Short mmCIF file of C-alpha atoms in Angstrom, two decimals:
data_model
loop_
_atom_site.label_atom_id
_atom_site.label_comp_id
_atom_site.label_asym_id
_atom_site.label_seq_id
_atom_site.Cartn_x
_atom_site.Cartn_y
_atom_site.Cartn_z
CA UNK J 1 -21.75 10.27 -17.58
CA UNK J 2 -25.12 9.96 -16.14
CA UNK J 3 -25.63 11.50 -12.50
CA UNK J 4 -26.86 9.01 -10.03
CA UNK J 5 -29.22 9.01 -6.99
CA UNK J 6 -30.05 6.13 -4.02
CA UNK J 7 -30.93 5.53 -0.57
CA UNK J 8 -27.38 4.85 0.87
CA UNK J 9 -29.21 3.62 3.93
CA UNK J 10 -31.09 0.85 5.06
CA UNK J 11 -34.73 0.72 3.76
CA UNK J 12 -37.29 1.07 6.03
CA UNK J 13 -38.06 3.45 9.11
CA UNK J 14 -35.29 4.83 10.78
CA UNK J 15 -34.35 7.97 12.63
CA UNK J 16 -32.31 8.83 9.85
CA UNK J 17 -31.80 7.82 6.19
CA UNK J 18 -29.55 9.22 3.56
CA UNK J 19 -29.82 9.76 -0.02
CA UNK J 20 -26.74 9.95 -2.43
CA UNK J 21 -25.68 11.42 -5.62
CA UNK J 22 -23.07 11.04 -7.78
CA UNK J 23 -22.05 12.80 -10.98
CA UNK J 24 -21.82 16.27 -12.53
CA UNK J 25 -25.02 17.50 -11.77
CA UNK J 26 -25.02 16.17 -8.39
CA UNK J 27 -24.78 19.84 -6.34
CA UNK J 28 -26.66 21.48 -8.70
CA UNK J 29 -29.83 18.87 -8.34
CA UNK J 30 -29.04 18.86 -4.28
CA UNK J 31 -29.64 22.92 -4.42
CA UNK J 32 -32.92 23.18 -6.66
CA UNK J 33 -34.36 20.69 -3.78
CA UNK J 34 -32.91 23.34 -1.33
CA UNK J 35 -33.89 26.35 -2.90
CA UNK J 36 -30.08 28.06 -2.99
CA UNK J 37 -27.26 27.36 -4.43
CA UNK J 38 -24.90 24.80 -2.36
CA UNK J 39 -20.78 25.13 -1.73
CA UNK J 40 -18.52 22.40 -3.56
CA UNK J 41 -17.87 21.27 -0.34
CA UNK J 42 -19.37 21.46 2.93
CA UNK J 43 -22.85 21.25 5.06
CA UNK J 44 -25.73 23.32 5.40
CA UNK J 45 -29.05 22.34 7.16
CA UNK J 46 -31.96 23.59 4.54
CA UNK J 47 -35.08 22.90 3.75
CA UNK J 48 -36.08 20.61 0.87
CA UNK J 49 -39.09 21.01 -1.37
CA UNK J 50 -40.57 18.75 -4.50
CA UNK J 51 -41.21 20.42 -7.60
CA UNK J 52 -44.20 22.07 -6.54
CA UNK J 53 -43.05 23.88 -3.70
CA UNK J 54 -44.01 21.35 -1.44
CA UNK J 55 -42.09 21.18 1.56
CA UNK J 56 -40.36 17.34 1.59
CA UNK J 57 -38.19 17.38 4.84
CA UNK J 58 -35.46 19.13 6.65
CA UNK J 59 -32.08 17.72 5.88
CA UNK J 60 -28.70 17.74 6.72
CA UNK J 61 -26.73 18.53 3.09
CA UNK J 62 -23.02 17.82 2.61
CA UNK J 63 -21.17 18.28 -0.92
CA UNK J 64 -17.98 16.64 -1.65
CA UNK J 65 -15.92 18.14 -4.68
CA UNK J 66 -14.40 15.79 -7.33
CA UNK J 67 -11.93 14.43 -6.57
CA UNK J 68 -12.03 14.21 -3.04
CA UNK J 69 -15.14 11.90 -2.65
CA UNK J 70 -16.22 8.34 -2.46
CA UNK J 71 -16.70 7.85 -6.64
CA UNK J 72 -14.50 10.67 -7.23
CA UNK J 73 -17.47 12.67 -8.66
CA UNK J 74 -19.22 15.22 -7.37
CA UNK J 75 -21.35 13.68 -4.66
CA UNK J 76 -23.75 15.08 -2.52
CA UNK J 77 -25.76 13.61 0.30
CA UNK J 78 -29.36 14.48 1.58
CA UNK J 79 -29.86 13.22 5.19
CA UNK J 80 -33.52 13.34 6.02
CA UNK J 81 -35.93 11.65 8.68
CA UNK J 82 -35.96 8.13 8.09
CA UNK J 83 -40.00 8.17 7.02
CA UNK J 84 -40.61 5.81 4.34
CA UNK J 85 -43.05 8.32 3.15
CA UNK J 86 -39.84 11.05 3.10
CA UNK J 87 -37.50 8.77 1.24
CA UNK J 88 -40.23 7.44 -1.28
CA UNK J 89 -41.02 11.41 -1.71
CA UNK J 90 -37.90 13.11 -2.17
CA UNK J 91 -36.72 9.58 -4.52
CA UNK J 92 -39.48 10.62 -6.49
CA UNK J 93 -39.00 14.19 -6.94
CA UNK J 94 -35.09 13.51 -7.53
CA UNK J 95 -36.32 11.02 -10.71
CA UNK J 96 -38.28 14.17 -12.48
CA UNK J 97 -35.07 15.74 -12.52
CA UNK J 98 -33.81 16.12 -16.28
CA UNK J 99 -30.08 13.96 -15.88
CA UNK J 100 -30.76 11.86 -12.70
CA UNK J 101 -31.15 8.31 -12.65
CA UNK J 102 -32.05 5.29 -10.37
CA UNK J 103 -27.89 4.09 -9.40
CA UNK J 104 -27.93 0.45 -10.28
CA UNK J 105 -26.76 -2.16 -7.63
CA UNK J 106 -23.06 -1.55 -6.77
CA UNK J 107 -22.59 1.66 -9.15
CA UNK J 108 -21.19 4.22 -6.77
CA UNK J 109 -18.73 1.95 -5.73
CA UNK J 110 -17.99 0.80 -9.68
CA UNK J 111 -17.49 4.30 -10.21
CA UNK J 112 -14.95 4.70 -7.24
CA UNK J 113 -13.06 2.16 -9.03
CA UNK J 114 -12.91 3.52 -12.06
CA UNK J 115 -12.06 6.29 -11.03
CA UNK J 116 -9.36 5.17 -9.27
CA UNK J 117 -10.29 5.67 -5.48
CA UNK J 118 -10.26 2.20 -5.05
CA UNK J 119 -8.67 -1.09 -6.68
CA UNK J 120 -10.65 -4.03 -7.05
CA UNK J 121 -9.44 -5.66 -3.95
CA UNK J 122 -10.36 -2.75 -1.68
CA UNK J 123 -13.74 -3.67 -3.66
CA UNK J 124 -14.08 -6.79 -2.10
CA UNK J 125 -12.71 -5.83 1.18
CA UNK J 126 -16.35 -3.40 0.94
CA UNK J 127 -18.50 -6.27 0.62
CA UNK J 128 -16.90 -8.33 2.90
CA UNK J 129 -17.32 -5.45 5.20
CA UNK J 130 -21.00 -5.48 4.47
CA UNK J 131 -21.92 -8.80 4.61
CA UNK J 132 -19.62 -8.98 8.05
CA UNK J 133 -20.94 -11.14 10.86
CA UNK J 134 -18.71 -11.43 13.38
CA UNK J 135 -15.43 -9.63 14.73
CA UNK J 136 -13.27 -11.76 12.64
CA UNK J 137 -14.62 -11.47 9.25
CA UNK J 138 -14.95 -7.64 10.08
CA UNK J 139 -11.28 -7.38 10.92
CA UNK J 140 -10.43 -9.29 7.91
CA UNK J 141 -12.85 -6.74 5.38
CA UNK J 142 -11.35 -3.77 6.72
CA UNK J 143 -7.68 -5.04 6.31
CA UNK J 144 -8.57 -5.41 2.70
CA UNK J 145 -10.75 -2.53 2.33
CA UNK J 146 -8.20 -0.50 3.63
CA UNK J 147 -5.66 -0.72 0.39
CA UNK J 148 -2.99 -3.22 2.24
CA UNK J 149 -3.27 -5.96 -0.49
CA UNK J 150 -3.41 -3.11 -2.74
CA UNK J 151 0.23 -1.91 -1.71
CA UNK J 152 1.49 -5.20 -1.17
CA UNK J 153 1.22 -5.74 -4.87
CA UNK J 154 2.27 -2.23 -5.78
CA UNK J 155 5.36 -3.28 -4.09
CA UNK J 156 6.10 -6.49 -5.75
CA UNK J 157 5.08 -4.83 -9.26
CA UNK J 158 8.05 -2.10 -8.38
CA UNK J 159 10.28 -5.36 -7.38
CA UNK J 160 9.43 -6.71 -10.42
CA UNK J 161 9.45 -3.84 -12.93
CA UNK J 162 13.25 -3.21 -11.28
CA UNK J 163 14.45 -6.49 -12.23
CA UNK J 164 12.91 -6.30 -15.74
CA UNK J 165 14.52 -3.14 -16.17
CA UNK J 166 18.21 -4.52 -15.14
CA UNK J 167 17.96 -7.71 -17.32
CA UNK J 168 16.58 -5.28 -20.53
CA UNK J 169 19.72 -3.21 -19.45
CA UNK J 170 22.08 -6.14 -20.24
CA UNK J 171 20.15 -6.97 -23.43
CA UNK J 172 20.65 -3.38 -24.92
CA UNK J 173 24.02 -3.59 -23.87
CA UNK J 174 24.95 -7.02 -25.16
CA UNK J 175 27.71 -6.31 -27.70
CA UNK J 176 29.18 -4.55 -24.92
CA UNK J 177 31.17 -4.62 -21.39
CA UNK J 178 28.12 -4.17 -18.80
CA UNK J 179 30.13 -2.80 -16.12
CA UNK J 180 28.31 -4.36 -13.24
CA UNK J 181 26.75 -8.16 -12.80
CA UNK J 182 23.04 -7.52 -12.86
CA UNK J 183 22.44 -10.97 -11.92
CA UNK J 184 22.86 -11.24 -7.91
CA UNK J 185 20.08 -7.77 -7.57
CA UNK J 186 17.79 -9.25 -10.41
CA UNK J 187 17.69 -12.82 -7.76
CA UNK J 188 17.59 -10.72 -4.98
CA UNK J 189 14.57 -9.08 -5.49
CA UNK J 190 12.97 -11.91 -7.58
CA UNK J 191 13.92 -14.35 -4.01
CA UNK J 192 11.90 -11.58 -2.12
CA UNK J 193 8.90 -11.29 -4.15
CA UNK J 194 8.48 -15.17 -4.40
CA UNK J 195 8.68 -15.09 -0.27
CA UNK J 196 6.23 -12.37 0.43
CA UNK J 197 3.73 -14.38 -2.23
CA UNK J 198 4.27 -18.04 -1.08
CA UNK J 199 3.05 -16.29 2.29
CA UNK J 200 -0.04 -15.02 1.23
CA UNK J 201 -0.61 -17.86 -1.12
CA UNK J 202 -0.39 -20.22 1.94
CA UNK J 203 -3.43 -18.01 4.20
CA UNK J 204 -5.77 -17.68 1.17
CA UNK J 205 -7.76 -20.97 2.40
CA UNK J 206 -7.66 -19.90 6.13
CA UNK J 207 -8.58 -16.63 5.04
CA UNK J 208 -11.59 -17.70 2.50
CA UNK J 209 -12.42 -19.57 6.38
CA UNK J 210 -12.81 -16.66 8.02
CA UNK J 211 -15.02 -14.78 4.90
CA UNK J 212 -17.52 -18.31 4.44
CA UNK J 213 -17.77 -19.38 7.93
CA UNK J 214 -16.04 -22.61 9.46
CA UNK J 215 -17.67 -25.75 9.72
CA UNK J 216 -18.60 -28.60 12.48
CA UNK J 217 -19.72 -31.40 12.32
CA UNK J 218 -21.27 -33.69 14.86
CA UNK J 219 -21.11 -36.72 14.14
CA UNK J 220 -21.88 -40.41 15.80
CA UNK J 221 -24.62 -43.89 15.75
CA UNK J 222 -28.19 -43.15 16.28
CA UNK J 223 -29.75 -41.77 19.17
CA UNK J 224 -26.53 -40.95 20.92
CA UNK J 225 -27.26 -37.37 21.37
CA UNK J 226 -26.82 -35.48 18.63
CA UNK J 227 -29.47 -33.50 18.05
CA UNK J 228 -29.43 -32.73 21.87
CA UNK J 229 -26.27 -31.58 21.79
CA UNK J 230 -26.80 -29.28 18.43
CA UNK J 231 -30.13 -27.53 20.51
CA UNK J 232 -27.49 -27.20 23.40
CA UNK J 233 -25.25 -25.15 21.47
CA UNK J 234 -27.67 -23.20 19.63
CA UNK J 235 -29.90 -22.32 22.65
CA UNK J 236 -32.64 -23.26 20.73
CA UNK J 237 -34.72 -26.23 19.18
CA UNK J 238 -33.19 -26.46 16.04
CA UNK J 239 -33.02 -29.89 15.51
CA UNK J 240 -36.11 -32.49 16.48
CA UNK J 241 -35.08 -34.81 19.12
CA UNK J 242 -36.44 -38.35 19.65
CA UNK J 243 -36.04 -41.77 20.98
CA UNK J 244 -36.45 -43.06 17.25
CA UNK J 245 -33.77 -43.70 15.71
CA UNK J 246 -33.28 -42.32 12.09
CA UNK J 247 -35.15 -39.15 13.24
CA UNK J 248 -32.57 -37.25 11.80
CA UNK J 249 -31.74 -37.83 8.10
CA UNK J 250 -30.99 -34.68 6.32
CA UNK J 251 -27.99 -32.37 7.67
CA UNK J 252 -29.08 -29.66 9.61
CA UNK J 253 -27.25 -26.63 9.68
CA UNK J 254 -26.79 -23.84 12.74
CA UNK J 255 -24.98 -20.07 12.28
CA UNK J 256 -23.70 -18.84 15.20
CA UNK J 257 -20.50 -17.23 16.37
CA UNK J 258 -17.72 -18.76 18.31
CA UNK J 259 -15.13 -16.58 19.86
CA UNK J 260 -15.73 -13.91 16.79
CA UNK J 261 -15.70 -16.63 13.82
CA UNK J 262 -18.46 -17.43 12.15
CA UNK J 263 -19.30 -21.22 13.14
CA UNK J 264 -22.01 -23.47 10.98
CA UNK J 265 -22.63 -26.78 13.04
CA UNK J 266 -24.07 -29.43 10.90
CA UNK J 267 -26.27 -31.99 12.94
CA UNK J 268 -25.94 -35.49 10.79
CA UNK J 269 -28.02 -38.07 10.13
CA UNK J 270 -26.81 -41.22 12.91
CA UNK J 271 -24.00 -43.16 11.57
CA UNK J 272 -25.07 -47.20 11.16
CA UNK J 273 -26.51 -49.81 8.40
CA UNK J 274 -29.88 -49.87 7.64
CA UNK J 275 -32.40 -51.39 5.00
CA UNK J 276 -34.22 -48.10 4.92
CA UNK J 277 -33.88 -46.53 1.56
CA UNK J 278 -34.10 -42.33 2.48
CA UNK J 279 -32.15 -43.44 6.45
CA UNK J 280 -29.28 -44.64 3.92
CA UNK J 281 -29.26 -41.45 2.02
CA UNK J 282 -28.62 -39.38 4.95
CA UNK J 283 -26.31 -41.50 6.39
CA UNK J 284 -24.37 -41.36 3.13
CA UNK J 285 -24.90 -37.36 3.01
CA UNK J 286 -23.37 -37.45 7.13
CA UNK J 287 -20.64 -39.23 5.62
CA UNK J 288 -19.79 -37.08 3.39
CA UNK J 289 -20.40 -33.36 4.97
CA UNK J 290 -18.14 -34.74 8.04
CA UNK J 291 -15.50 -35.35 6.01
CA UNK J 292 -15.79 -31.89 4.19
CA UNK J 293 -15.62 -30.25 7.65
CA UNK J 294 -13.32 -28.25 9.19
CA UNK J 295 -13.54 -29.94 12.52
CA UNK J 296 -15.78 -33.38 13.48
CA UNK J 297 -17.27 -34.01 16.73
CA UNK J 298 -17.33 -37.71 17.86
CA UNK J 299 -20.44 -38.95 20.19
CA UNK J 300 -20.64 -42.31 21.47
CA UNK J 301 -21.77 -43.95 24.38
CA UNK J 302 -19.48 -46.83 25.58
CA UNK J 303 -15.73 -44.78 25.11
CA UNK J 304 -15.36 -46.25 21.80
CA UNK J 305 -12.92 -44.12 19.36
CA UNK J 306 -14.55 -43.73 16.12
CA UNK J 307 -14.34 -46.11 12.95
CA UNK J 308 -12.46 -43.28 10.47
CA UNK J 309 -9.13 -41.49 11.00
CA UNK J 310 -8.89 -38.81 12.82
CA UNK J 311 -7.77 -35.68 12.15
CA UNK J 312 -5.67 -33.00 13.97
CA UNK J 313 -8.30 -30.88 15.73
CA UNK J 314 -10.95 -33.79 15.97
CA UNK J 315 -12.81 -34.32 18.92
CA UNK J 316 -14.37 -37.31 20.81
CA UNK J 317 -16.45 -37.60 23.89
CA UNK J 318 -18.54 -39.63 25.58
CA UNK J 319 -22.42 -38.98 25.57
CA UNK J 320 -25.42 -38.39 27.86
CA UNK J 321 -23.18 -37.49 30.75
CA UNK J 322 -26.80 -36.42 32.74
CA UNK J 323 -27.10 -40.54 32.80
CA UNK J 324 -23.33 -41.82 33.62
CA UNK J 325 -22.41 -42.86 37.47
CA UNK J 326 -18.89 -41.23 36.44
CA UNK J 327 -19.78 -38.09 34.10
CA UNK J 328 -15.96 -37.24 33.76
CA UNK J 329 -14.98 -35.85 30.66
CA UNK J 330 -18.67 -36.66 29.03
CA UNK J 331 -21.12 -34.01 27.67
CA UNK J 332 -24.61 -33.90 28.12
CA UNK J 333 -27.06 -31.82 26.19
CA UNK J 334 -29.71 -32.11 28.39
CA UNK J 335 -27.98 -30.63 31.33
CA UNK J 336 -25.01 -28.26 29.60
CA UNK J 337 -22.80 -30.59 31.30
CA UNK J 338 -19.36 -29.95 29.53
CA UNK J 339 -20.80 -27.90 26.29
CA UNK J 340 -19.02 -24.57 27.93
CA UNK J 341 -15.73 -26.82 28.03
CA UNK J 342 -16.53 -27.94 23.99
CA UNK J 343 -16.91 -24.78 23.20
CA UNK J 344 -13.69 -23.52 24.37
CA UNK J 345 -11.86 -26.58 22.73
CA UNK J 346 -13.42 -25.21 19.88
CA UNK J 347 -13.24 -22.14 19.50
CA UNK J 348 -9.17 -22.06 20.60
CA UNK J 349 -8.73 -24.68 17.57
CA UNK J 350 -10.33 -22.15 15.24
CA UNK J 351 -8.59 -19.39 16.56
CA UNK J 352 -5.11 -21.05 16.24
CA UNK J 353 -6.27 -22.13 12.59
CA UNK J 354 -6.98 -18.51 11.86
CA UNK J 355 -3.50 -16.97 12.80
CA UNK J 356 -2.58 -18.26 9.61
CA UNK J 357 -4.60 -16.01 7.56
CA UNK J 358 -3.46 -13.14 5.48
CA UNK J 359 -4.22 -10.62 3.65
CA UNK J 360 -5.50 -12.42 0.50
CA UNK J 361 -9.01 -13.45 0.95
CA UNK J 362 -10.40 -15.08 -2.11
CA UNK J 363 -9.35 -18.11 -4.99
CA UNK J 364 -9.61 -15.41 -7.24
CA UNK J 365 -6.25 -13.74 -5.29
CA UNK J 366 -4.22 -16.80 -5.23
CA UNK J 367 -4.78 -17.65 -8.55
CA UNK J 368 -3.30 -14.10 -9.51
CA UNK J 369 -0.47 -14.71 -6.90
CA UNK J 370 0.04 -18.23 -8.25
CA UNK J 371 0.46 -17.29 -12.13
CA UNK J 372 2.74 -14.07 -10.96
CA UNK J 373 5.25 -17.03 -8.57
CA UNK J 374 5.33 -19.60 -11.34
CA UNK J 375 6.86 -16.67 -13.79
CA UNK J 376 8.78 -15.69 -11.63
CA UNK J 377 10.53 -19.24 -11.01
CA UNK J 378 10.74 -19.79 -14.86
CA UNK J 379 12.96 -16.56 -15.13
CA UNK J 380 14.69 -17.26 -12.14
CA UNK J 381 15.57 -20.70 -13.24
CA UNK J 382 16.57 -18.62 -16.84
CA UNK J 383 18.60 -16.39 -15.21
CA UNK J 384 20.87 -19.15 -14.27
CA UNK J 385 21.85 -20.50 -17.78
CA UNK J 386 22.97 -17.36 -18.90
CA UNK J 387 22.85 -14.12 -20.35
CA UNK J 388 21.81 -16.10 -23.41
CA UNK J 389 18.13 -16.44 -22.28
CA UNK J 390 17.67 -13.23 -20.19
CA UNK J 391 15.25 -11.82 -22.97
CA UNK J 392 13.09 -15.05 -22.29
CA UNK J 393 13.36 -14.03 -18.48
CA UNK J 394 12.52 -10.68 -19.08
CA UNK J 395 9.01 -11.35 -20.74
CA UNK J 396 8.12 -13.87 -18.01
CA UNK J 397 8.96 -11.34 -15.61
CA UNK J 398 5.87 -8.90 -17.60
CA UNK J 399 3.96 -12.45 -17.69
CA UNK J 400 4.26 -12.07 -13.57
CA UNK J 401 3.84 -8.38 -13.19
CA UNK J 402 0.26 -8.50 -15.48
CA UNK J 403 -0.63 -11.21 -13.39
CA UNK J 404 -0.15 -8.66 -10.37
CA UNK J 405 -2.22 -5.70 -12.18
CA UNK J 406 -4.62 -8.51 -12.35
CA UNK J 407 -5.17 -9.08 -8.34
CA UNK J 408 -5.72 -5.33 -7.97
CA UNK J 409 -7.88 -4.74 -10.88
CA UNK J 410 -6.05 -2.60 -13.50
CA UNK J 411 -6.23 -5.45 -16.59
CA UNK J 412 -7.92 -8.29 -17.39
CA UNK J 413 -11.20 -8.19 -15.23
CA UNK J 414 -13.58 -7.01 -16.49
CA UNK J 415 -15.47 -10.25 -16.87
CA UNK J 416 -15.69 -10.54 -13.07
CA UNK J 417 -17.02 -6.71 -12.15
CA UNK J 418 -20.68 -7.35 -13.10
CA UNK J 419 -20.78 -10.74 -10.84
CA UNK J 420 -18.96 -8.55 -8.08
CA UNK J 421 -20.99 -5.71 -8.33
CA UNK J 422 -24.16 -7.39 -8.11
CA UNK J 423 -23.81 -8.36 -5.00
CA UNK J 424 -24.14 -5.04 -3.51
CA UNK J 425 -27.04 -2.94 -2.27
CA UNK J 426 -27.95 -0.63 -4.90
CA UNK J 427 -27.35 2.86 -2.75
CA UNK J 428 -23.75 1.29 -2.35
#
């Protein structure tokens, strides 16, 4: 296999940046930069010249030995001055090297899975760790990234594989006296693997939350302060603000972080009836993004309650509280009047919602966890009509346990690495 090379850091000046490779021929390129041989593990500081002598930079070397490294290759790892001229230098001179290569976007980490340092899901704990923009979501990636999904589903394949084992152990035996009723262990540890998944199965969504972003809506007629309200919360003019109504008629969307989650608000078009052919469209787009949200915020002006149904978590108050006689319980977007107080509504409703979440994060996990629980009930529901159908039971029982090699990588996926891998930086 090819040896690799990358900036593992950030592009661009910084007061450090490092370079990695990967592969057989990893130390041995590290040391003809550094003019000396280099240990198959450790650091040395040296100095590190191009092909023509030239001096490049000082750097900071480390070596990692195989196994015992990210891809579980040989990897070694220049850190230099972060001068683009120094990386775009010593990336060059690496590239004349007979064996190295430019990695390609994700490849040390592809390698790291196949060769077995990670599982898939520890994969996309990685990039969800990269891509992290708040506290939550980081929490979340590192959960993942480190391994627990991984042994959660080691554990139910052992559960599984167990109860495989004791129903194949009354099939062998079935022209003879089985000295001991498999059945009550075999539902036992079947009753306990369907629990732990129905668990997990029931945080995906709240999890997927946390990785996406949640999303609010504010919603409410024309003119009722909207837009004001959006600014407000943003601390900044995001959205244009006028007297006219219909100013607003496409949604318009705000990131920021509430509490640690990652919030979008999405400033809609003012709810009423008009003749006005592109007004109507965004009125028909509000519609429809405020049902999609996670959480709506209702403005209006006289008290009234809104004309949909609302929703557990839903939130109504009155409007333009900076021009009430009695601002009670009103917001105002021109003054901040109440937006602290929306805020924390908010952000406790999302952080309740969140305490569901576990340690499945993506459709792509349920659907694994789904096929492995409705195997599982089909043997279970076998199991009770006799020892007459436990060889049906037993292969939906290897039906469930693929499905759980599935979640963690080892069969079956191959379809999905190059879409995963792509998203990743190309030193990762």
């Amino acid at each position: 296999m090819d040896t690799i090379f990358a900036l593992a850091s950030a592009p661009g000046k910084a007061g450090v940046a490092v370079v990695r490779l990967s592969g057989s021929e990893a130390r041995a390129a590290a040391g003809r930069l550094a003019g000396c041989a280099l240990p198959a593990s450790g650091r040395t500081l040296r100095v590190l010249r191009d092909g023509d002598g030239h001096r490049i930079d000082q750097a900071l070397v480390l070596t990692f030995a195989a196994p015992a490294s990210f891809t579980g290759e040989d990897v070694a790892e220049l850190h230099v001055h972060g001068s683009s001229a120094v990386i775009a230098t010593l990336l060059r001179t690496l590239s004349g090297i007979d064996g190295l290569r430019q990695a390609e976007p994700g490849e040390f980490t592809r390698r790291a899975l196949e060769n077995g340092r990670m599982d898939l899901a520890q994969v996309e704990g990685l990039a969800d760790l990269i891509e992290a923009e708040t506290e939550a979501q980081r929490r979340q990636a590192v959960k993942v990234l480190s391994g627990d999904l991984g042994r959660k589903a080691e554990g139910w394949r052992s559960d599984l594989i167990r109860a495989a084992a004791l129903i194949e152990a009354v099939i062998d035996f079935a022209d003879e006296d089985v000295p001991v009723d498999v059945t009550p262990e075999v539902t036992e540890l079947l009753n306990r693997v369907q629990l732990d998944l129905d668990r997990l199965i029931a945080g995906v969504g709240m999890s997927e939350r946390i990785r996406a972003g949640f999303e609010v809506a504010i919603v409410g007629a024309p003119n009722v302060g909207k837009s004001t309200l959006l600014n407000a919360l943003a601390g900044r003019k995001a959205a244009i603000t006028s007297e006219i109504a219909g100013t607003t008629r496409d949604v318009i969307e705000v990131r920021m972080d509430l509490g640690g989650l990652a919030v979008t608000l999405l400033d809609t078009a003012g709810l009423r009836e008009t003749s006005d052919h592109v007004e109507r469209l965004g009125v028909e787009l509000a519609r429809d993004r405020a049902e999609q949200a996670d959480i709506r915020v209702f403005l209006n002006e006289d008290g009234a309650q809104p004309d949909v149904t609302l929703r557990p978590g839903d939130i109504t108050l009155r409007s333009k509280a900076d021009l009430l006689a009695d601002p009670k319980g009103a917001i105002s977007g021109v003054t901040g009047q109440g937006v602290d107080e929306l805020v924390r509504r908010l952000t406790d409703e999302l952080r309740q919602r969140s305490a569901s979440a576990g340690l499945a994060t993506r459709e792509r996990h349920r659907n694994a966890m789904l096929r492995a629980g409705e195997s599982i009930a089909t043997a279970r529901a076998l199991l009770s009509q006799g020892t007459e159908n436990y060889d049906i039971a037993a292969d939906d029982l290897r039906h469930a346990i693929l499905a759980l090699e599935s979640l963690v990588g080892r069969i079956d996926v191959e379809n999905l690495l190059d879409e995963i891998f792509s998203s990743f930086c190309i030193g990762k």
